[in-house]
Short mmCIF file of C-alpha atoms and ligand atoms in Angstrom, two decimals:
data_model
loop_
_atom_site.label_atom_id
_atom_site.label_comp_id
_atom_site.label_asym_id
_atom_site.label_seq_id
_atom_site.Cartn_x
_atom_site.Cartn_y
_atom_site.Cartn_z
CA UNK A 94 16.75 37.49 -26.05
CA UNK A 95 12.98 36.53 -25.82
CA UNK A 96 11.29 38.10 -22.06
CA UNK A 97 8.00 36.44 -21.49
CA UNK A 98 5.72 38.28 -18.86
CA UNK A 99 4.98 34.81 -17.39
CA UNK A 100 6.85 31.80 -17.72
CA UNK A 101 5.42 28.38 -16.31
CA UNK A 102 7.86 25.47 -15.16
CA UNK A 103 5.67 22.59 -15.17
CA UNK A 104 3.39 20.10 -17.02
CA UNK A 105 1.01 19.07 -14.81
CA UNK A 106 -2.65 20.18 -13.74
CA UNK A 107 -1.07 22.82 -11.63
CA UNK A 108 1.14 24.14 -14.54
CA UNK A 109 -1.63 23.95 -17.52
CA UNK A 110 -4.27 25.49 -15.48
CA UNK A 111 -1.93 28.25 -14.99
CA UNK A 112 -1.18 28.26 -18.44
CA UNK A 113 -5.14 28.38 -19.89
CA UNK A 114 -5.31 31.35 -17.53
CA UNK A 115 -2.61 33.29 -18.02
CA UNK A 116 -2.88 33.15 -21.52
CA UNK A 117 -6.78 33.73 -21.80
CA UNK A 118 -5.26 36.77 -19.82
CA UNK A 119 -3.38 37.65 -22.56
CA UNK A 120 0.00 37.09 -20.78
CA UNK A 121 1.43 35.02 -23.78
CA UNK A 122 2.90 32.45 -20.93
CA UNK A 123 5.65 30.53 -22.17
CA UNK A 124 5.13 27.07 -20.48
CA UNK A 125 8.32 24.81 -20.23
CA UNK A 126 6.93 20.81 -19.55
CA UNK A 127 9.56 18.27 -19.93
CA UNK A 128 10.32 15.49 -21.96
CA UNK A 129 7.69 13.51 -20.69
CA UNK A 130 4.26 16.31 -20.69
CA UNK A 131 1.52 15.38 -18.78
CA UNK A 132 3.10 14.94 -14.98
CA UNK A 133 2.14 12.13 -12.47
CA UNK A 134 -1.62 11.63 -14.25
CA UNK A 135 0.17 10.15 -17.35
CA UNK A 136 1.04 7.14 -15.42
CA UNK A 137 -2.54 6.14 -14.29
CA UNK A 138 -5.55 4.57 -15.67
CA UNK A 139 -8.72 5.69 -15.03
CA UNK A 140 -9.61 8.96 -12.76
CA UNK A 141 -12.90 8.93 -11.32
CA UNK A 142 -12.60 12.02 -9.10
CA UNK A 143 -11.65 14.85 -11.34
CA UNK A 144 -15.70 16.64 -11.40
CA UNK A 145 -16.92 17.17 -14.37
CA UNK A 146 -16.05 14.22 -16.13
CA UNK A 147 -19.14 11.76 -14.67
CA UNK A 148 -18.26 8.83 -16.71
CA UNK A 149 -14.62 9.18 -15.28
CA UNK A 150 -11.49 9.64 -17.94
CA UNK A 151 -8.13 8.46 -18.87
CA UNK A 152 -5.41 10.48 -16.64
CA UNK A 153 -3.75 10.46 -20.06
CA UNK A 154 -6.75 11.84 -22.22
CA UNK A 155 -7.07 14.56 -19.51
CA UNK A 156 -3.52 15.88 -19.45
CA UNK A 157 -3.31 16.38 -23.44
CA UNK A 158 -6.89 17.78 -23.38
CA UNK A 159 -5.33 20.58 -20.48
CA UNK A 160 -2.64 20.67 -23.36
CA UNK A 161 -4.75 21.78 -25.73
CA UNK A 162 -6.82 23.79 -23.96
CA UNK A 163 -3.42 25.76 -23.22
CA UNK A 164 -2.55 26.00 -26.58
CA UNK A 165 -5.94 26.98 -27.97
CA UNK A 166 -5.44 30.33 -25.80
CA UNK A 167 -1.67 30.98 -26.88
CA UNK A 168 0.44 29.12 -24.37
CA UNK A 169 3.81 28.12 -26.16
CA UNK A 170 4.70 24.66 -25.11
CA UNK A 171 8.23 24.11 -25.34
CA UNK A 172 9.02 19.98 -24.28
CA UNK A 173 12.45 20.76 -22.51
CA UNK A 174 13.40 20.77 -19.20
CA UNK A 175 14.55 23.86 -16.97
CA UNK A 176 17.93 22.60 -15.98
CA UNK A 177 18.54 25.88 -14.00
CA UNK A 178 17.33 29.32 -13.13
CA UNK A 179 18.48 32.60 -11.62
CA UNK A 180 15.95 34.54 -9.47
CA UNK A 181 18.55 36.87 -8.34
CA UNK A 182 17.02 39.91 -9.62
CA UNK A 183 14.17 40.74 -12.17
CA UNK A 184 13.96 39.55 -14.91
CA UNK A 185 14.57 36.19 -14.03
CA UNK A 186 17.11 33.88 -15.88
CA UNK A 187 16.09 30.30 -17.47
CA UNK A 188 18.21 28.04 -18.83
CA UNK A 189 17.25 25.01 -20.51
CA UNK A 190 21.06 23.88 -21.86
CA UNK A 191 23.01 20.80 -20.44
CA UNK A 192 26.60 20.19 -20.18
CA UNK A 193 27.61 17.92 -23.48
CA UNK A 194 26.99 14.92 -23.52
CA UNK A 195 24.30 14.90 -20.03
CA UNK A 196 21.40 13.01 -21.04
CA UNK A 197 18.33 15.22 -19.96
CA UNK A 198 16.31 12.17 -18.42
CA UNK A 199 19.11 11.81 -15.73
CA UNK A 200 19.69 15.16 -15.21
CA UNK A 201 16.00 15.50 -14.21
CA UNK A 202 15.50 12.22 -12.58
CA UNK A 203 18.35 10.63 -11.07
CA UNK A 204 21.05 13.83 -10.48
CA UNK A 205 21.67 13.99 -6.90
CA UNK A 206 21.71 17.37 -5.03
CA UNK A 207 25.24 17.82 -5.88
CA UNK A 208 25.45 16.47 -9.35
CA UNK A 209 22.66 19.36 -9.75
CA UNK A 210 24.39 21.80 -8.52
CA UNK A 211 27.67 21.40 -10.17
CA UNK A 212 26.02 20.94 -12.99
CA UNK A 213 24.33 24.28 -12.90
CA UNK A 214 27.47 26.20 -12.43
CA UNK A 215 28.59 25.03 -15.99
CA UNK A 216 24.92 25.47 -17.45
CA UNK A 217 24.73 29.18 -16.07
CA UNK A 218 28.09 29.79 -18.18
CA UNK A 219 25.53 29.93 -21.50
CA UNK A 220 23.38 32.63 -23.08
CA UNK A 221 19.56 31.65 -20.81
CA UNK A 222 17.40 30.64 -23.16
CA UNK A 223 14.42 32.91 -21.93
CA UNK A 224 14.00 35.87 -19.54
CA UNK A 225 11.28 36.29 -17.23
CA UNK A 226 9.22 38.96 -15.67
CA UNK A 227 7.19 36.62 -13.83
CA UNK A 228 7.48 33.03 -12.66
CA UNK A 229 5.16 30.00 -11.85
CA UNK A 230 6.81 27.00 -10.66
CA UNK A 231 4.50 23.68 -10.89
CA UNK A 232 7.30 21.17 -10.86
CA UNK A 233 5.30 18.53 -9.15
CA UNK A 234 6.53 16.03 -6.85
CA UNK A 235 6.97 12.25 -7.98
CA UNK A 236 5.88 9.34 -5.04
CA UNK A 237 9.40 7.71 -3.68
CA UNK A 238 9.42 4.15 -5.14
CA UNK A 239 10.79 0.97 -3.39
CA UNK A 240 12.41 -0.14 -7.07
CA UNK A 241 11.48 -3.80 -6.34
CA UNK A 242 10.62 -5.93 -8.96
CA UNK A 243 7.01 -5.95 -10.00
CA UNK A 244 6.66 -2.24 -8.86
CA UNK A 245 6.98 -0.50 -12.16
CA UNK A 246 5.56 -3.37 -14.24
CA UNK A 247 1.93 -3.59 -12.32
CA UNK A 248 2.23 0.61 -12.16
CA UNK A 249 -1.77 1.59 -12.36
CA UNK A 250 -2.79 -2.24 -12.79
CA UNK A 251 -3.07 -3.52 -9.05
CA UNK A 252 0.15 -0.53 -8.17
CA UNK A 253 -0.46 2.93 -6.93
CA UNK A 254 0.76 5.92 -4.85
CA UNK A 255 -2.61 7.79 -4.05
CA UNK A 256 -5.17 6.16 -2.26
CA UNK A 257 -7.34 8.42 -2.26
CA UNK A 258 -7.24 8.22 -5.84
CA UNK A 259 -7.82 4.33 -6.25
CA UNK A 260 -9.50 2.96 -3.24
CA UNK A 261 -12.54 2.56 -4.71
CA UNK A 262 -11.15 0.41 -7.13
CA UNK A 263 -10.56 -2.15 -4.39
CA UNK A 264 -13.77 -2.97 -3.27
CA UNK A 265 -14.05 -6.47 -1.30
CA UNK A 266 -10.15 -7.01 -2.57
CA UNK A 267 -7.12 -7.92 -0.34
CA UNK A 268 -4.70 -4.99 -0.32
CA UNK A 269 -0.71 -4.30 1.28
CA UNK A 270 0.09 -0.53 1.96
CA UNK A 271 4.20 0.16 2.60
CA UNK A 272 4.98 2.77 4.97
CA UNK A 273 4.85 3.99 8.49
CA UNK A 274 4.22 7.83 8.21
CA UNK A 275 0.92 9.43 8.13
CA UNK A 276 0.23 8.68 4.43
CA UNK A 277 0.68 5.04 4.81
CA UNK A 278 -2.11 5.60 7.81
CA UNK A 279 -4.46 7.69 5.82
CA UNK A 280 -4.02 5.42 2.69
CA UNK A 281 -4.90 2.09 4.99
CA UNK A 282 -7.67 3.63 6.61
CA UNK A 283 -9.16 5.19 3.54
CA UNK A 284 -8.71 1.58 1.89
CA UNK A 285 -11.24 0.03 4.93
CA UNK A 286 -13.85 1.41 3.36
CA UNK A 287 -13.26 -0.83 0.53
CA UNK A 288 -11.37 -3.81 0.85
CA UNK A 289 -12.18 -6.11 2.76
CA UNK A 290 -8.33 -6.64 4.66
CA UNK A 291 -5.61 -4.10 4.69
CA UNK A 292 -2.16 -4.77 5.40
CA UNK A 293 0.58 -2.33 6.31
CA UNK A 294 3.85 -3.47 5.87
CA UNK A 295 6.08 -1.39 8.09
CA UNK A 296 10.15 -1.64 8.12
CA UNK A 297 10.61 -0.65 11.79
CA UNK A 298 8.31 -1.75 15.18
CA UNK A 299 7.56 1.45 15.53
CA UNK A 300 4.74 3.96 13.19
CA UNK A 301 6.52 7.32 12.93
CA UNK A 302 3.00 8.76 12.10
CA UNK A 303 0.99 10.99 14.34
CA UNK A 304 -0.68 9.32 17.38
CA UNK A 305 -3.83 9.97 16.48
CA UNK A 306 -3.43 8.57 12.92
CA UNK A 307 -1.71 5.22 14.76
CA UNK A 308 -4.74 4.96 17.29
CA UNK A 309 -6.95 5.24 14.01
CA UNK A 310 -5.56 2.41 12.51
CA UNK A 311 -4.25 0.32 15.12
CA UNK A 312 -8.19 -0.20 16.52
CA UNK A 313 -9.49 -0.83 12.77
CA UNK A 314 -10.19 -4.83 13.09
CA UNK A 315 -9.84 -4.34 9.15
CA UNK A 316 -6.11 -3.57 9.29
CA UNK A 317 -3.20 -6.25 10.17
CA UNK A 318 0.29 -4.31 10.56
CA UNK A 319 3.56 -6.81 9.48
CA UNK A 320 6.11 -4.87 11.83
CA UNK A 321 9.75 -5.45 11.18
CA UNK A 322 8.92 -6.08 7.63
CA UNK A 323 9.54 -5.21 3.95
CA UNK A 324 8.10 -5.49 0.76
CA UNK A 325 10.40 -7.93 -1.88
CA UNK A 326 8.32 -8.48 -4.49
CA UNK A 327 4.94 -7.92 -6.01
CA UNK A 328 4.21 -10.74 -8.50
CA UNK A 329 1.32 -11.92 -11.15
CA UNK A 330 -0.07 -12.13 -14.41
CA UNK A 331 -1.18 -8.90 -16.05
CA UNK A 332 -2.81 -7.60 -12.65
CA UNK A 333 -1.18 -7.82 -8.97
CA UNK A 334 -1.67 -11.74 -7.37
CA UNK A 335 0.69 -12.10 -4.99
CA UNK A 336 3.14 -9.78 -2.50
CA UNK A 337 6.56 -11.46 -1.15
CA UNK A 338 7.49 -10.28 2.01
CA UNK A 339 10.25 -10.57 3.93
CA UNK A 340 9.30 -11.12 7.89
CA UNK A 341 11.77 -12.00 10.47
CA UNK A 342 14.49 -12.46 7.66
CA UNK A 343 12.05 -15.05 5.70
CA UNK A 344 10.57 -14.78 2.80
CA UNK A 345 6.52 -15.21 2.99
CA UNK A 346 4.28 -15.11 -0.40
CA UNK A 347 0.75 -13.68 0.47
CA UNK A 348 -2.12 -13.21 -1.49
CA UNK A 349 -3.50 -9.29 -3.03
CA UNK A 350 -4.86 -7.85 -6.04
CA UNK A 351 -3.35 -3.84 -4.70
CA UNK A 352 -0.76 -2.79 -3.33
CA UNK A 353 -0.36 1.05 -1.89
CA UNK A 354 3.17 2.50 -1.92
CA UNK A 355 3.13 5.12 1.43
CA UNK A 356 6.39 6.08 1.54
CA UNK A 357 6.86 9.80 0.88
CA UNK A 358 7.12 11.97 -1.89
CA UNK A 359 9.55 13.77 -3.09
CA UNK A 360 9.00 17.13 -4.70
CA UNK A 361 10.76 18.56 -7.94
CA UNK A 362 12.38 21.57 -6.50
CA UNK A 363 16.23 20.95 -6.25
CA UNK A 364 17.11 23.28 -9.30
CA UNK A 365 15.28 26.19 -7.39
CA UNK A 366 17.24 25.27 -3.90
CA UNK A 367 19.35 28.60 -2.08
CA UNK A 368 17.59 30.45 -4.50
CA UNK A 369 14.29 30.43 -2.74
CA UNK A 370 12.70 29.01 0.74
CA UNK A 371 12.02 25.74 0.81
CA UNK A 372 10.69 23.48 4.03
CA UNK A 373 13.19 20.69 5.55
CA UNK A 374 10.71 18.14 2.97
CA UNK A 375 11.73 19.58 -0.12
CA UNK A 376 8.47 21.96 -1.02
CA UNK A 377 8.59 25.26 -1.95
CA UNK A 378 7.18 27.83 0.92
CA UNK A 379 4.20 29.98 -0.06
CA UNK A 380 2.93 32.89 1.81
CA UNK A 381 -0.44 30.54 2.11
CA UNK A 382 2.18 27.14 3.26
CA UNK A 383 0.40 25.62 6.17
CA UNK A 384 4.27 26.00 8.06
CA UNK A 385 6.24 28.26 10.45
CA UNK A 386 7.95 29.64 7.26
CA UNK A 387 4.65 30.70 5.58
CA UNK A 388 2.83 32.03 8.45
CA UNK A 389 5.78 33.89 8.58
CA UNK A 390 5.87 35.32 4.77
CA UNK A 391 2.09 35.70 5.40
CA UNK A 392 2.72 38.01 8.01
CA UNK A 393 5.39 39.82 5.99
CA UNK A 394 2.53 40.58 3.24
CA UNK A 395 -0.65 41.99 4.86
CA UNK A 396 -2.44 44.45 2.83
CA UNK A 397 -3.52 47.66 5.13
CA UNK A 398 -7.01 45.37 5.14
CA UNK A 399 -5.00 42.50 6.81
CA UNK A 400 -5.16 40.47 4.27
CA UNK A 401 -2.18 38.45 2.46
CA UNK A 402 -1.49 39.65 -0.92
CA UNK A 403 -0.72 37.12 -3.00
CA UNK A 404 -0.94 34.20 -1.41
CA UNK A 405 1.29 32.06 -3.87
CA UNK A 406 4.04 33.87 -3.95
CA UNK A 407 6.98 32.54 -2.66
CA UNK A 408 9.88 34.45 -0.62
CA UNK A 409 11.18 35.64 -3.77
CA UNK A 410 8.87 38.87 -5.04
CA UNK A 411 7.54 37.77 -8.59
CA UNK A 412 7.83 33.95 -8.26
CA UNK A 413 4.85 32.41 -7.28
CA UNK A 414 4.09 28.24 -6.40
CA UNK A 415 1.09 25.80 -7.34
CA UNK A 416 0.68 21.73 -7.26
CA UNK A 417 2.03 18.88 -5.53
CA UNK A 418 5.77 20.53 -5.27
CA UNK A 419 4.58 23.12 -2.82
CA UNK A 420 1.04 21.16 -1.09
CA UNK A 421 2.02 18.37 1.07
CA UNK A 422 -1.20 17.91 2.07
CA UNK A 423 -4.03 16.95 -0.69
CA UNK A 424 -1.62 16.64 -4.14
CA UNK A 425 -5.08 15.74 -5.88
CA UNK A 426 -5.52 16.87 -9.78
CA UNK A 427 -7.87 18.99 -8.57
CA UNK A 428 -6.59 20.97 -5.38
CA UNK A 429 -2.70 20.98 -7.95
CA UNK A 430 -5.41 22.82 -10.70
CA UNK A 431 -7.21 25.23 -8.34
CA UNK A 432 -3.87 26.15 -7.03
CA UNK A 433 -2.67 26.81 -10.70
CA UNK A 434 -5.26 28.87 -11.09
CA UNK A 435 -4.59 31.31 -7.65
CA UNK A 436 -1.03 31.22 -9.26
CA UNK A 437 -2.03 32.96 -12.45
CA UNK A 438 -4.46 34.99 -10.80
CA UNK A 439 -2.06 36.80 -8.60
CA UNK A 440 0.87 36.52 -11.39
CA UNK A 441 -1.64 38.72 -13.57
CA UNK A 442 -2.20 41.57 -10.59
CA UNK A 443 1.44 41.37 -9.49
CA UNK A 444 2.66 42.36 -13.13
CA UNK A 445 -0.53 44.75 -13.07
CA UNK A 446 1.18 46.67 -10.00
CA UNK A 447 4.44 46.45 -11.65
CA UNK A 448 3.53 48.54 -14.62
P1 NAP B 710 7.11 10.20 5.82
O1 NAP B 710 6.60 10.89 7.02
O2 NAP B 710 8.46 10.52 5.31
O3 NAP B 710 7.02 8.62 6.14
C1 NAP B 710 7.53 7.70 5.23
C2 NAP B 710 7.38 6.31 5.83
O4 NAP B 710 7.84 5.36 4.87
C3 NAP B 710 8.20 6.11 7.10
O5 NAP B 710 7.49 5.31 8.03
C4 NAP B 710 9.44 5.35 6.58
O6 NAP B 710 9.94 4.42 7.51
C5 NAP B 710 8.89 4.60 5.43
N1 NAP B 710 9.93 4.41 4.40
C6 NAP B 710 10.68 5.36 3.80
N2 NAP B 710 11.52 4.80 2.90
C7 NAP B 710 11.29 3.48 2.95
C8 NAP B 710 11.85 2.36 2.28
N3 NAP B 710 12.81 2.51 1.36
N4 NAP B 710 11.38 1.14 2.59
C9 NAP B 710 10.40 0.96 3.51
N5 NAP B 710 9.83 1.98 4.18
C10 NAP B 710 10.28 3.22 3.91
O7 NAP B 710 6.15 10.38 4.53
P2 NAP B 710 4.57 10.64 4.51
O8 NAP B 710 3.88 9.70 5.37
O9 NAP B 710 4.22 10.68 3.05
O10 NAP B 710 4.40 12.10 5.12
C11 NAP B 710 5.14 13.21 4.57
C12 NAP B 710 4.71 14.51 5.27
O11 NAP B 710 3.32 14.75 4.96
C13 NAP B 710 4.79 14.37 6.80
O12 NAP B 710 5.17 15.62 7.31
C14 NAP B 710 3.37 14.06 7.20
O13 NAP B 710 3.06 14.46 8.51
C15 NAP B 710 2.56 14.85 6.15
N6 NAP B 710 1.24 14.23 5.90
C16 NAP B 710 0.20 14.73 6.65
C17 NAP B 710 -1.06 14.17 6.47
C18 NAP B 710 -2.20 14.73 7.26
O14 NAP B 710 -1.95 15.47 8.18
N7 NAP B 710 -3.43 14.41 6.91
C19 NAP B 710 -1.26 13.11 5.59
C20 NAP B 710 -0.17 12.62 4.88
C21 NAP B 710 1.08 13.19 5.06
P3 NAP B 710 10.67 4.89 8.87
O15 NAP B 710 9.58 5.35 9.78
O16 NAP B 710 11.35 3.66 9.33
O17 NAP B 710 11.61 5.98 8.47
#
């Protein structure tokens, strides 16, 4: 059976910038991306923020040119999901195998915890299909959707999940962001800078974010909050037109060319849970995780320079963390990249202090 020195779970920026490293390293990385390669940038239009590219560039067009930038160096790309992984001892085990007749889509999208995991028990029954010396696990974390109608149709065309990402392509618009956490508070002020009204449409009479964040936006004259409120559908031609909200049990139709969807993420780590430490939100912990739990692993690693040693591993010696499924924070292309990068960079001197 096939050991790889570094394998790479992941098809995102995270998981390809890993990938151009590691194998312009000469690690010969085996890189595992899905079905669907590319990650979250694959569903949006135009980025703007990624530097380097002035004129701005498809999220598409960037994800297969990280895909063949990854190849060019020796990455092999195989388009299959993980469906689950041992990291009991060294080398690890991967499987890629599903039960018959378990449509791979499902199993990676719509399993729940338990369907997962009783999956897994049958899956582990096979030969793995790879060993590894080394791990990198840039599984990414998708934004939680409302499933209303007009959410996936107007997807990147008057739809998104990252503010910070589209704002600017809301200037002097109308826009609705959904949530009551501190991303639908970030994304609403962020969005003031822009538009020229910003509605938060809130489920409950009460923000769960941080009182600062509330204080933030609750003085903006920009932003109107719709307490006790939820979004039913988002409605047009082509673009975003109209929102339908329901507000003391009626239904109200309002104008808006955007609409934000605040309402969490979820991260892609549920074939990796009991098998490593992950935070009460789903991401993996890092010895760099901005947590209890990593300040703790942090402490657990200090070289006799007090410094941590590498920072991306996670509490499993040899399996190290990049991108949205471990950064609750930023999850920008960029920051998911850099932090692909750190990943292969202390991958390579980890197996360098192994031999
Ligand atoms: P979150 O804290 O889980 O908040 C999600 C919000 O969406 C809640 O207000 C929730 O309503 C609402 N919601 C959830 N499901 C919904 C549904 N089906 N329909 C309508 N509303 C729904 O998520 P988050 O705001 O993305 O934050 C996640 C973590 O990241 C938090 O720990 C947060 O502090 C952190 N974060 C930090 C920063 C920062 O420090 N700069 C920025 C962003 C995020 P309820 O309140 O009624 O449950």
């Amino acid at each position: 059976m096939e050991t790889a020195k570094v394998v790479i779970i992941g098809s995102g920026p995270a998981g390809f910038s890993a990938a151009i490293y590691t194998s312009r390293a000469m690690l010969k990385p085996v890189l595992f991306g899905g079905l669907k390669s590319g990650g979250q940038l694959m569903n949006t239009t135009e980025v703007e923020n990624y530097a380097g590219f002035s004129e701005g560039i498809m999220g598409p067009d960037l994800m297969m040119s990280m895909r063949k930038q990854a190849e060019k160096f020796g990455t092999v790309i195989k388009d299959q999901y993980v469906t689950a992984v041992d990291l009991s001892a060294r080398p690890f085990k991967i499987w890629t195998n599903l039960p018959n007749g378990q449509d791979p889509e499902d199993f990676a999208n719509k399993a729940t915890p338990e369907e997962m995991q009783a999956s897994q028990e049958a899956i582990k029954q096979n030969e793995p299909a790879i060993l590894a010396e080394s791990l990198i696990i840039s599984t990414g974390a998708a934004p939680i959707l409302l499933n209303v109608p007009g959410e996936h149709e107007f997807f990147a065309r008057g739809v998104s999940a990252c503010a910070v990402c589209d704002a600017a392509f809301f200037k002097e618009k109308i826009v609705y962001v959904i949530g009551g956490g501190d991303s639908a508070m970030e994304d609403a002020t962020a969005l003031t800078k822009f538009a020229t009204e910003v509605h938060i449409v809130h489920r409950r009479d009460k923000f769960r974010a941080s009182k600062v964040m509330v204080e933030r936006v609750l003085n903006n004259p920009k932003i109107k909050v719709h307490w006790n409120s939820s979004l039913k559908e988002i409605l047009g031609h082509k673009v975003v037109e109209k929102v339908k909200l329901i507000e003391d049990g009626r239904e109200v139709e309002y104008p808006t060319q955007g609409v934000f969807l605040a309402i969490g993420h979820k991260p892609m780590n549920d074939i990796f849970k009991g098998q490593l430490l992950i935070d009460d939100h789903g991401y993996v912990v890092t010895r760099q995780s901005a947590t209890a739990q990593g300040v703790e692993l942090a402490k657990t690693s200090l070289s006799e320079q007090g410094l941590v040693q590498f920072p991306s591993m996670t509490s499993v010696e040899g399996v190290f963390a990049a991108g949205d499924g471990v950064d609750v924070r930023y999850k920008q292309a960029i920051t998911a990249a850099g932090q692909g990068c750190a990943a292969s960079l202390d991958a390579e001197r980890w197996l360098e202090d192994q031999d």
